[in-house]
Amino acid sequence: MSKYQTQQTKKLKTHPYEQFKGIDTTRALISLESGEGQLLTELNNAYPDAQGQIVRDSCAKPRASSNRVIRHIRHLNNDEVFWIEEYGNALRFQTDTNSLDEDIYPINATVSSVIFNQKLHIFSKGLPTYSYDGVRWERNQSSDLNVIRPGFAASVQRRLFVAGGTSQPTRIWVSRVDNEEIWPDDEEPDSTNVLRAAYFDVGNLLGTADKVTGLGAFEQNKLAVFTSDKTFIYNIDPSIDLWKLDDRSNVNVGCVSHNTICQASSDLIFCSRTGVYAIRRSTENGIMISQVPMSDRIQSLYRSLLRSVPNPSEINAVWDSDYFRYHIYFPQTGNISKRLSLSFSVEGEPQWSTGDFLGTRCADFLAGNLVVGTSGGTFTVQQPEVTSGVVPECSFTTPILWQGSLSSPKQAHSLILQASGSGRVLVEAFDEQDRPLKTLAFDIEDTQGDEHIPSRSLHRQYEQQLPIRYIGLQLRFTITSRVGGLLRIVGFAITTES
């Protein structure tokens, strides 16, 4: 390995590839070459940042000694995390400082949670609801809620909304303002208090046998009611007399799992049967609310991951507001889990990557802290610059690069790599028939530190000879370093002999 130097004795042509845009599965790998704004066929445990650089995922630090399978995780505050872990044939509740050594839910239960009234509330369809105030676990005392036994909830305008119970699948029950222990049948029958508990039903709005599959808070005063095929937006106020269906919303897509619904800046992102969507207010008039497709480039990959999950309601997601990333986790059989991640370019264009680091099954984000539940305990995801912890191995694969003619042979001279940070990058070259041609190893040593960003593309470079002949070329990059830290692939180039 040596720094790039120009001492040409032959006439060379440079083919640069940069401004990476993540995975694209809409076209065959023979038709994705673009040079600038280059798409990829694979991108695992890394992601394209807003500037189009490939960034390795961060290290992770174990939080607890437990190595059990984690099914659900939630921040109680900045310092303490709650999680549900598999224990034999049941699920148990744990936190960093407290544990409930009882079998609470059966092993096949789908669990969700929400923070309301400074307590964590835990739900599972057809099972009792529990709460935790940081000191003790308590079963909800409402006789009405014990009959409803909802599967999920959302908090909007000082009320708790629940749905997904064992009966009345299109009904949404609403707590009294600021009181999660009072539900509709707990109220006096003749009460006219506008702050009272209540319920409403979307069955007659559907016109089908569909049912409610999720609830989400949208903007400051709106509740999104998801079914399998449609979503309704309600304007909510503490006063029951001011509730109203938003007739300016038009969301004709539903949600496959309540636990995928995340507030992402001013959007509400969720997973449907056909892809990932965002509910967004129109930028043209600021009035209309509609769905925006986010996963058009990875439809076949998304459908494949969706089919791999035995119970779609187990799919869950988290929004990392520090790095503008939406992570979706697809728990599969045998403690295997895959991740699909959305990030955004400078133009706000969706960019996708995958991950299998630690077999992560669930996650939660609060105040800059991303915690994950895996098949082997809980972890805190470190900041990108931190070098300690468990280090992911990341890789990405280009489509076939033709560099002009789709039939004429080319003679490569060298491979130029631009990267910042520190680590080893392994580059494997294959021809258009997937035959291995050459393997190169680059030791990246950035003396200016991880915070340095090159001022222009393909400026600080590493170069190695690449004496291979091909018609089409495919490259696979793997970052194999066991030391973490911020490592970015800015771009690469192939020089060919004219």
mmCIF file of N, CA and C in Angstrom, residues 51-171:
data_model
loop_
_atom_site.group_PDB
_atom_site.id
_atom_site.type_symbol
_atom_site.label_atom_id
_atom_site.label_comp_id
_atom_site.label_asym_id
_atom_site.label_seq_id
_atom_site.Cartn_x
_atom_site.Cartn_y
_atom_site.Cartn_z
ATOM 1 N N GLN A 51 -23.694 12.988 2.885
ATOM 2 C CA GLN A 51 -22.753 13.415 1.852
ATOM 3 C C GLN A 51 -22.427 12.306 0.853
ATOM 4 N N GLY A 52 -23.027 11.125 1.012
ATOM 5 C CA GLY A 52 -22.788 10.037 0.076
ATOM 6 C C GLY A 52 -21.570 9.201 0.399
ATOM 7 N N GLN A 53 -21.022 9.315 1.623
ATOM 8 C CA GLN A 53 -19.904 8.478 2.047
ATOM 9 C C GLN A 53 -20.437 7.206 2.698
ATOM 10 N N ILE A 54 -19.740 6.092 2.503
ATOM 11 C CA ILE A 54 -20.098 4.853 3.191
ATOM 12 C C ILE A 54 -19.466 4.890 4.581
ATOM 13 N N VAL A 55 -20.297 4.809 5.617
ATOM 14 C CA VAL A 55 -19.847 4.915 6.998
ATOM 15 C C VAL A 55 -20.102 3.590 7.711
ATOM 16 N N ARG A 56 -19.086 3.078 8.343
ATOM 17 C CA ARG A 56 -19.248 1.847 9.122
ATOM 18 C C ARG A 56 -20.169 2.100 10.316
ATOM 19 N N ASP A 57 -21.040 1.127 10.629
ATOM 20 C CA ASP A 57 -21.884 1.238 11.817
ATOM 21 C C ASP A 57 -21.032 1.316 13.074
ATOM 22 N N SER A 58 -21.602 1.895 14.110
ATOM 23 C CA SER A 58 -20.872 2.124 15.356
ATOM 24 C C SER A 58 -20.678 0.837 16.151
ATOM 25 N N CYS A 59 -19.699 0.875 17.060
ATOM 26 C CA CYS A 59 -19.493 -0.223 18.003
ATOM 27 C C CYS A 59 -20.656 -0.282 18.993
ATOM 28 N N ALA A 60 -20.741 -1.384 19.729
ATOM 29 C CA ALA A 60 -21.779 -1.550 20.740
ATOM 30 C C ALA A 60 -21.153 -2.041 22.033
ATOM 31 N N LYS A 61 -21.651 -1.528 23.142
ATOM 32 C CA LYS A 61 -21.132 -1.889 24.459
ATOM 33 C C LYS A 61 -22.202 -2.644 25.238
ATOM 34 N N PRO A 62 -21.884 -3.830 25.781
ATOM 35 C CA PRO A 62 -22.886 -4.581 26.563
ATOM 36 C C PRO A 62 -23.358 -3.781 27.768
ATOM 37 N N ARG A 63 -24.684 -3.860 28.033
ATOM 38 C CA ARG A 63 -25.255 -3.145 29.180
ATOM 39 C C ARG A 63 -25.397 -4.050 30.393
ATOM 40 N N ALA A 64 -25.811 -5.296 30.187
ATOM 41 C CA ALA A 64 -26.120 -6.187 31.301
ATOM 42 C C ALA A 64 -25.472 -7.541 31.063
ATOM 43 N N SER A 65 -25.356 -8.298 32.156
ATOM 44 C CA SER A 65 -24.717 -9.604 32.059
ATOM 45 C C SER A 65 -25.613 -10.649 31.419
ATOM 46 N N SER A 66 -26.912 -10.360 31.335
ATOM 47 C CA SER A 66 -27.844 -11.323 30.755
ATOM 48 C C SER A 66 -27.519 -11.591 29.299
ATOM 49 N N ASN A 67 -27.520 -12.856 28.926
ATOM 50 C CA ASN A 67 -27.286 -13.207 27.520
ATOM 51 C C ASN A 67 -28.526 -13.832 26.901
ATOM 52 N N ARG A 68 -29.684 -13.523 27.452
ATOM 53 C CA ARG A 68 -30.937 -14.087 26.955
ATOM 54 C C ARG A 68 -31.455 -13.305 25.746
ATOM 55 N N VAL A 69 -32.410 -13.899 25.052
ATOM 56 C CA VAL A 69 -33.036 -13.256 23.898
ATOM 57 C C VAL A 69 -33.932 -12.129 24.396
ATOM 58 N N ILE A 70 -33.724 -10.932 23.843
ATOM 59 C CA ILE A 70 -34.492 -9.756 24.237
ATOM 60 C C ILE A 70 -35.609 -9.537 23.221
ATOM 61 N N ARG A 71 -36.833 -9.396 23.724
ATOM 62 C CA ARG A 71 -37.993 -9.262 22.843
ATOM 63 C C ARG A 71 -38.511 -7.827 22.719
ATOM 64 N N HIS A 72 -38.234 -7.009 23.724
ATOM 65 C CA HIS A 72 -38.740 -5.633 23.706
ATOM 66 C C HIS A 72 -37.848 -4.807 24.619
ATOM 67 N N ILE A 73 -37.616 -3.531 24.253
ATOM 68 C CA ILE A 73 -36.745 -2.679 25.058
ATOM 69 C C ILE A 73 -37.269 -1.252 25.018
ATOM 70 N N ARG A 74 -37.133 -0.537 26.170
ATOM 71 C CA ARG A 74 -37.644 0.828 26.248
ATOM 72 C C ARG A 74 -36.874 1.608 27.310
ATOM 73 N N HIS A 75 -36.539 2.866 27.005
ATOM 74 C CA HIS A 75 -35.922 3.742 27.997
ATOM 75 C C HIS A 75 -36.935 4.123 29.077
ATOM 76 N N LEU A 76 -36.534 4.011 30.335
ATOM 77 C CA LEU A 76 -37.300 4.576 31.433
ATOM 78 C C LEU A 76 -36.880 6.019 31.687
ATOM 79 N N ASN A 77 -35.614 6.292 31.511
ATOM 80 C CA ASN A 77 -35.049 7.638 31.589
ATOM 81 C C ASN A 77 -33.694 7.579 30.886
ATOM 82 N N ASN A 78 -32.894 8.629 31.039
ATOM 83 C CA ASN A 78 -31.605 8.658 30.337
ATOM 84 C C ASN A 78 -30.650 7.566 30.800
ATOM 85 N N ASP A 79 -30.836 7.084 32.035
ATOM 86 C CA ASP A 79 -29.871 6.158 32.609
ATOM 87 C C ASP A 79 -30.367 4.726 32.730
ATOM 88 N N GLU A 80 -31.678 4.534 32.772
ATOM 89 C CA GLU A 80 -32.211 3.199 33.031
ATOM 90 C C GLU A 80 -33.053 2.712 31.860
ATOM 91 N N VAL A 81 -32.903 1.433 31.567
ATOM 92 C CA VAL A 81 -33.597 0.814 30.435
ATOM 93 C C VAL A 81 -34.402 -0.380 30.938
ATOM 94 N N PHE A 82 -35.598 -0.531 30.398
ATOM 95 C CA PHE A 82 -36.463 -1.684 30.660
ATOM 96 C C PHE A 82 -36.414 -2.613 29.457
ATOM 97 N N TRP A 83 -36.454 -3.923 29.713
ATOM 98 C CA TRP A 83 -36.548 -4.857 28.605
ATOM 99 C C TRP A 83 -37.316 -6.106 29.022
ATOM 100 N N ILE A 84 -37.788 -6.837 28.027
ATOM 101 C CA ILE A 84 -38.471 -8.109 28.242
ATOM 102 C C ILE A 84 -37.611 -9.189 27.605
ATOM 103 N N GLU A 85 -37.287 -10.216 28.373
ATOM 104 C CA GLU A 85 -36.418 -11.271 27.887
ATOM 105 C C GLU A 85 -37.097 -12.632 27.980
ATOM 106 N N GLU A 86 -36.666 -13.522 27.098
ATOM 107 C CA GLU A 86 -37.178 -14.891 27.135
ATOM 108 C C GLU A 86 -36.536 -15.640 28.303
ATOM 109 N N TYR A 87 -37.379 -16.356 29.043
ATOM 110 C CA TYR A 87 -36.912 -17.131 30.189
ATOM 111 C C TYR A 87 -37.669 -18.451 30.181
ATOM 112 N N GLY A 88 -37.042 -19.486 29.660
ATOM 113 C CA GLY A 88 -37.746 -20.763 29.505
ATOM 114 C C GLY A 88 -38.856 -20.621 28.481
ATOM 115 N N ASN A 89 -40.083 -20.904 28.892
ATOM 116 C CA ASN A 89 -41.240 -20.793 28.003
ATOM 117 C C ASN A 89 -42.083 -19.570 28.318
ATOM 118 N N ALA A 90 -41.461 -18.554 28.883
ATOM 119 C CA ALA A 90 -42.215 -17.361 29.275
ATOM 120 C C ALA A 90 -41.370 -16.117 29.032
ATOM 121 N N LEU A 91 -41.983 -14.946 29.268
ATOM 122 C CA LEU A 91 -41.307 -13.658 29.165
ATOM 123 C C LEU A 91 -41.253 -13.020 30.548
ATOM 124 N N ARG A 92 -40.107 -12.424 30.863
ATOM 125 C CA ARG A 92 -39.928 -11.764 32.148
ATOM 126 C C ARG A 92 -39.526 -10.308 31.959
ATOM 127 N N PHE A 93 -39.839 -9.484 32.979
ATOM 128 C CA PHE A 93 -39.518 -8.064 32.957
ATOM 129 C C PHE A 93 -38.194 -7.821 33.672
ATOM 130 N N GLN A 94 -37.361 -6.948 33.075
ATOM 131 C CA GLN A 94 -36.065 -6.608 33.662
ATOM 132 C C GLN A 94 -35.775 -5.126 33.435
ATOM 133 N N THR A 95 -34.972 -4.550 34.321
ATOM 134 C CA THR A 95 -34.377 -3.236 34.076
ATOM 135 C C THR A 95 -32.913 -3.320 34.475
ATOM 136 N N ASP A 96 -32.195 -2.217 34.293
ATOM 137 C CA ASP A 96 -30.788 -2.188 34.690
ATOM 138 C C ASP A 96 -30.622 -2.349 36.197
ATOM 139 N N THR A 97 -31.643 -1.961 36.981
ATOM 140 C CA THR A 97 -31.510 -1.982 38.438
ATOM 141 C C THR A 97 -32.540 -2.848 39.136
ATOM 142 N N ASN A 98 -33.497 -3.388 38.396
ATOM 143 C CA ASN A 98 -34.597 -4.106 39.041
ATOM 144 C C ASN A 98 -35.040 -5.250 38.138
ATOM 145 N N SER A 99 -35.545 -6.302 38.728
ATOM 146 C CA SER A 99 -36.068 -7.419 37.948
ATOM 147 C C SER A 99 -37.307 -7.970 38.624
ATOM 148 N N LEU A 100 -38.212 -8.489 37.822
ATOM 149 C CA LEU A 100 -39.416 -9.131 38.326
ATOM 150 C C LEU A 100 -39.290 -10.613 37.989
ATOM 151 N N ASP A 101 -38.890 -11.388 38.974
ATOM 152 C CA ASP A 101 -38.581 -12.801 38.746
ATOM 153 C C ASP A 101 -39.850 -13.645 38.704
ATOM 154 N N GLU A 102 -40.727 -13.286 37.774
ATOM 155 C CA GLU A 102 -41.962 -14.037 37.566
ATOM 156 C C GLU A 102 -42.188 -14.186 36.069
ATOM 157 N N ASP A 103 -42.843 -15.258 35.687
ATOM 158 C CA ASP A 103 -43.225 -15.453 34.288
ATOM 159 C C ASP A 103 -44.480 -14.637 34.032
ATOM 160 N N ILE A 104 -44.321 -13.496 33.335
ATOM 161 C CA ILE A 104 -45.440 -12.567 33.169
ATOM 162 C C ILE A 104 -46.291 -12.922 31.955
ATOM 163 N N TYR A 105 -45.664 -13.028 30.795
ATOM 164 C CA TYR A 105 -46.388 -13.315 29.561
ATOM 165 C C TYR A 105 -45.895 -14.634 28.975
ATOM 166 N N PRO A 106 -46.733 -15.316 28.195
ATOM 167 C CA PRO A 106 -46.267 -16.530 27.508
ATOM 168 C C PRO A 106 -45.234 -16.188 26.439
ATOM 169 N N ILE A 107 -44.463 -17.173 26.037
ATOM 170 C CA ILE A 107 -43.334 -16.957 25.147
ATOM 171 C C ILE A 107 -43.750 -16.407 23.785
ATOM 172 N N ASN A 108 -44.988 -16.683 23.337
ATOM 173 C CA ASN A 108 -45.436 -16.246 22.015
ATOM 174 C C ASN A 108 -46.129 -14.898 22.030
ATOM 175 N N ALA A 109 -46.122 -14.183 23.156
ATOM 176 C CA ALA A 109 -46.805 -12.898 23.249
ATOM 177 C C ALA A 109 -46.045 -11.821 22.482
ATOM 178 N N THR A 110 -46.801 -10.934 21.807
ATOM 179 C CA THR A 110 -46.231 -9.749 21.179
ATOM 180 C C THR A 110 -46.440 -8.576 22.123
ATOM 181 N N VAL A 111 -45.363 -7.918 22.494
ATOM 182 C CA VAL A 111 -45.405 -6.902 23.546
ATOM 183 C C VAL A 111 -45.151 -5.518 22.955
ATOM 184 N N SER A 112 -45.860 -4.519 23.488
ATOM 185 C CA SER A 112 -45.592 -3.126 23.152
ATOM 186 C C SER A 112 -45.639 -2.311 24.432
ATOM 187 N N SER A 113 -45.164 -1.082 24.373
ATOM 188 C CA SER A 113 -45.155 -0.249 25.573
ATOM 189 C C SER A 113 -45.244 1.215 25.188
ATOM 190 N N VAL A 114 -45.586 2.047 26.186
ATOM 191 C CA VAL A 114 -45.669 3.490 25.974
ATOM 192 C C VAL A 114 -45.412 4.175 27.313
ATOM 193 N N ILE A 115 -44.825 5.362 27.259
ATOM 194 C CA ILE A 115 -44.636 6.172 28.455
ATOM 195 C C ILE A 115 -45.816 7.125 28.581
ATOM 196 N N PHE A 116 -46.500 7.085 29.734
ATOM 197 C CA PHE A 116 -47.634 7.965 29.984
ATOM 198 C C PHE A 116 -47.697 8.252 31.481
ATOM 199 N N ASN A 117 -47.898 9.512 31.815
ATOM 200 C CA ASN A 117 -48.040 9.913 33.217
ATOM 201 C C ASN A 117 -46.813 9.501 34.034
ATOM 202 N N GLN A 118 -45.629 9.622 33.413
ATOM 203 C CA GLN A 118 -44.346 9.322 34.046
ATOM 204 C C GLN A 118 -44.232 7.861 34.476
ATOM 205 N N LYS A 119 -44.930 6.993 33.778
ATOM 206 C CA LYS A 119 -44.833 5.561 34.013
ATOM 207 C C LYS A 119 -44.681 4.840 32.678
ATOM 208 N N LEU A 120 -44.081 3.664 32.742
ATOM 209 C CA LEU A 120 -44.026 2.792 31.583
ATOM 210 C C LEU A 120 -45.220 1.842 31.639
ATOM 211 N N HIS A 121 -45.989 1.780 30.550
ATOM 212 C CA HIS A 121 -47.166 0.907 30.481
ATOM 213 C C HIS A 121 -46.908 -0.167 29.429
ATOM 214 N N ILE A 122 -47.152 -1.413 29.791
ATOM 215 C CA ILE A 122 -46.799 -2.564 28.969
ATOM 216 C C ILE A 122 -48.061 -3.302 28.568
ATOM 217 N N PHE A 123 -48.178 -3.628 27.261
ATOM 218 C CA PHE A 123 -49.396 -4.214 26.707
ATOM 219 C C PHE A 123 -49.073 -5.475 25.907
ATOM 220 N N SER A 124 -50.025 -6.401 25.911
ATOM 221 C CA SER A 124 -49.979 -7.557 25.035
ATOM 222 C C SER A 124 -51.413 -8.043 24.833
ATOM 223 N N LYS A 125 -51.781 -8.314 23.606
ATOM 224 C CA LYS A 125 -53.163 -8.645 23.272
ATOM 225 C C LYS A 125 -53.691 -9.806 24.102
ATOM 226 N N GLY A 126 -54.869 -9.563 24.736
ATOM 227 C CA GLY A 126 -55.537 -10.600 25.504
ATOM 228 C C GLY A 126 -54.911 -10.889 26.848
ATOM 229 N N LEU A 127 -53.923 -10.080 27.251
ATOM 230 C CA LEU A 127 -53.208 -10.305 28.508
ATOM 231 C C LEU A 127 -53.275 -9.054 29.376
ATOM 232 N N PRO A 128 -53.062 -9.176 30.688
ATOM 233 C CA PRO A 128 -53.146 -8.011 31.580
ATOM 234 C C PRO A 128 -52.130 -6.939 31.222
ATOM 235 N N THR A 129 -52.486 -5.701 31.560
ATOM 236 C CA THR A 129 -51.617 -4.556 31.357
ATOM 237 C C THR A 129 -50.862 -4.256 32.646
ATOM 238 N N TYR A 130 -49.564 -3.952 32.502
ATOM 239 C CA TYR A 130 -48.732 -3.644 33.665
ATOM 240 C C TYR A 130 -48.116 -2.255 33.507
ATOM 241 N N SER A 131 -47.730 -1.696 34.652
ATOM 242 C CA SER A 131 -47.028 -0.416 34.647
ATOM 243 C C SER A 131 -45.845 -0.483 35.584
ATOM 244 N N TYR A 132 -44.873 0.420 35.346
ATOM 245 C CA TYR A 132 -43.668 0.478 36.171
ATOM 246 C C TYR A 132 -43.299 1.943 36.357
ATOM 247 N N ASP A 133 -43.149 2.364 37.602
ATOM 248 C CA ASP A 133 -42.859 3.774 37.906
ATOM 249 C C ASP A 133 -41.395 4.005 38.274
ATOM 250 N N GLY A 134 -40.564 3.022 38.040
ATOM 251 C CA GLY A 134 -39.169 3.129 38.401
ATOM 252 C C GLY A 134 -38.831 2.494 39.722
ATOM 253 N N VAL A 135 -39.878 2.097 40.478
ATOM 254 C CA VAL A 135 -39.671 1.460 41.771
ATOM 255 C C VAL A 135 -40.357 0.107 41.845
ATOM 256 N N ARG A 136 -41.625 0.074 41.439
ATOM 257 C CA ARG A 136 -42.365 -1.182 41.558
ATOM 258 C C ARG A 136 -43.198 -1.446 40.305
ATOM 259 N N TRP A 137 -43.440 -2.757 40.089
ATOM 260 C CA TRP A 137 -44.313 -3.211 39.021
ATOM 261 C C TRP A 137 -45.735 -3.287 39.581
ATOM 262 N N GLU A 138 -46.684 -2.930 38.716
ATOM 263 C CA GLU A 138 -48.067 -2.953 39.183
ATOM 264 C C GLU A 138 -49.002 -3.295 38.034
ATOM 265 N N ARG A 139 -49.959 -4.151 38.292
ATOM 266 C CA ARG A 139 -50.977 -4.451 37.304
ATOM 267 C C ARG A 139 -52.007 -3.336 37.294
ATOM 268 N N ASN A 140 -52.484 -2.943 36.106
ATOM 269 C CA ASN A 140 -53.458 -1.866 36.013
ATOM 270 C C ASN A 140 -54.705 -2.206 36.816
ATOM 271 N N GLN A 141 -55.207 -1.202 37.568
ATOM 272 C CA GLN A 141 -56.303 -1.437 38.503
ATOM 273 C C GLN A 141 -57.682 -1.230 37.906
ATOM 274 N N SER A 142 -57.752 -0.819 36.650
ATOM 275 C CA SER A 142 -59.060 -0.589 36.023
ATOM 276 C C SER A 142 -59.721 -1.908 35.650
ATOM 277 N N SER A 143 -60.945 -2.122 36.144
ATOM 278 C CA SER A 143 -61.679 -3.334 35.773
ATOM 279 C C SER A 143 -62.053 -3.314 34.298
ATOM 280 N N ASP A 144 -62.295 -2.125 33.753
ATOM 281 C CA ASP A 144 -62.641 -2.025 32.331
ATOM 282 C C ASP A 144 -61.449 -2.386 31.453
ATOM 283 N N LEU A 145 -60.254 -1.868 31.793
ATOM 284 C CA LEU A 145 -59.069 -2.190 31.001
ATOM 285 C C LEU A 145 -58.731 -3.670 31.105
ATOM 286 N N ASN A 146 -59.048 -4.281 32.222
ATOM 287 C CA ASN A 146 -58.795 -5.713 32.376
ATOM 288 C C ASN A 146 -59.704 -6.541 31.480
ATOM 289 N N VAL A 147 -60.856 -5.981 31.117
ATOM 290 C CA VAL A 147 -61.750 -6.651 30.163
ATOM 291 C C VAL A 147 -61.261 -6.411 28.732
ATOM 292 N N ILE A 148 -60.831 -5.184 28.457
ATOM 293 C CA ILE A 148 -60.366 -4.839 27.103
ATOM 294 C C ILE A 148 -59.102 -5.613 26.753
ATOM 295 N N ARG A 149 -58.134 -5.627 27.645
ATOM 296 C CA ARG A 149 -56.838 -6.274 27.440
ATOM 297 C C ARG A 149 -56.240 -5.947 26.066
ATOM 298 N N PRO A 150 -55.896 -4.677 25.857
ATOM 299 C CA PRO A 150 -55.447 -4.229 24.528
ATOM 300 C C PRO A 150 -54.053 -4.723 24.189
ATOM 301 N N GLY A 151 -53.731 -4.620 22.899
ATOM 302 C CA GLY A 151 -52.427 -5.057 22.427
ATOM 303 C C GLY A 151 -51.427 -3.941 22.270
ATOM 304 N N PHE A 152 -51.901 -2.678 22.187
ATOM 305 C CA PHE A 152 -50.975 -1.560 21.975
ATOM 306 C C PHE A 152 -51.662 -0.264 22.357
ATOM 307 N N ALA A 153 -50.871 0.812 22.451
ATOM 308 C CA ALA A 153 -51.391 2.097 22.918
ATOM 309 C C ALA A 153 -50.581 3.236 22.331
ATOM 310 N N ALA A 154 -51.140 4.451 22.432
ATOM 311 C CA ALA A 154 -50.439 5.680 22.055
ATOM 312 C C ALA A 154 -50.907 6.785 22.986
ATOM 313 N N SER A 155 -50.049 7.741 23.233
ATOM 314 C CA SER A 155 -50.365 8.862 24.114
ATOM 315 C C SER A 155 -50.481 10.136 23.287
ATOM 316 N N VAL A 156 -51.661 10.780 23.369
ATOM 317 C CA VAL A 156 -51.903 12.023 22.632
ATOM 318 C C VAL A 156 -52.717 12.963 23.519
ATOM 319 N N GLN A 157 -52.276 14.193 23.632
ATOM 320 C CA GLN A 157 -53.028 15.239 24.329
ATOM 321 C C GLN A 157 -53.503 14.797 25.716
ATOM 322 N N ARG A 158 -52.559 14.272 26.494
ATOM 323 C CA ARG A 158 -52.789 13.929 27.906
ATOM 324 C C ARG A 158 -53.754 12.765 28.099
ATOM 325 N N ARG A 159 -53.982 12.006 27.033
ATOM 326 C CA ARG A 159 -54.829 10.817 27.136
ATOM 327 C C ARG A 159 -54.075 9.604 26.605
ATOM 328 N N LEU A 160 -54.471 8.431 27.101
ATOM 329 C CA LEU A 160 -53.923 7.170 26.621
ATOM 330 C C LEU A 160 -54.970 6.501 25.742
ATOM 331 N N PHE A 161 -54.602 6.172 24.514
ATOM 332 C CA PHE A 161 -55.487 5.514 23.558
ATOM 333 C C PHE A 161 -55.024 4.062 23.413
ATOM 334 N N VAL A 162 -55.959 3.111 23.501
ATOM 335 C CA VAL A 162 -55.595 1.698 23.374
ATOM 336 C C VAL A 162 -56.514 1.019 22.359
ATOM 337 N N ALA A 163 -56.010 -0.052 21.755
ATOM 338 C CA ALA A 163 -56.792 -0.839 20.792
ATOM 339 C C ALA A 163 -56.122 -2.201 20.682
ATOM 340 N N GLY A 164 -56.685 -3.029 19.776
ATOM 341 C CA GLY A 164 -56.085 -4.336 19.544
ATOM 342 C C GLY A 164 -56.394 -5.347 20.620
ATOM 343 N N GLY A 165 -57.604 -5.242 21.216
ATOM 344 C CA GLY A 165 -57.996 -6.193 22.246
ATOM 345 C C GLY A 165 -58.528 -7.484 21.660
ATOM 346 N N THR A 166 -59.026 -8.338 22.516
ATOM 347 C CA THR A 166 -59.519 -9.645 22.068
ATOM 348 C C THR A 166 -60.892 -9.546 21.404
ATOM 349 N N SER A 167 -61.621 -8.464 21.650
ATOM 350 C CA SER A 167 -62.923 -8.267 21.026
ATOM 351 C C SER A 167 -63.012 -6.858 20.468
ATOM 352 N N GLN A 168 -64.035 -6.611 19.658
ATOM 353 C CA GLN A 168 -64.268 -5.294 19.059
ATOM 354 C C GLN A 168 -62.990 -4.759 18.390
ATOM 355 N N PRO A 169 -62.566 -5.389 17.316
ATOM 356 C CA PRO A 169 -61.261 -5.077 16.696
ATOM 357 C C PRO A 169 -61.187 -3.732 15.998
ATOM 358 N N THR A 170 -62.306 -3.006 15.888
ATOM 359 C CA THR A 170 -62.255 -1.688 15.256
ATOM 360 C C THR A 170 -62.468 -0.554 16.260
ATOM 361 N N ARG A 171 -62.503 -0.873 17.535
ATOM 362 C CA ARG A 171 -62.765 0.133 18.567
ATOM 363 C C ARG A 171 -61.458 0.634 19.175
#
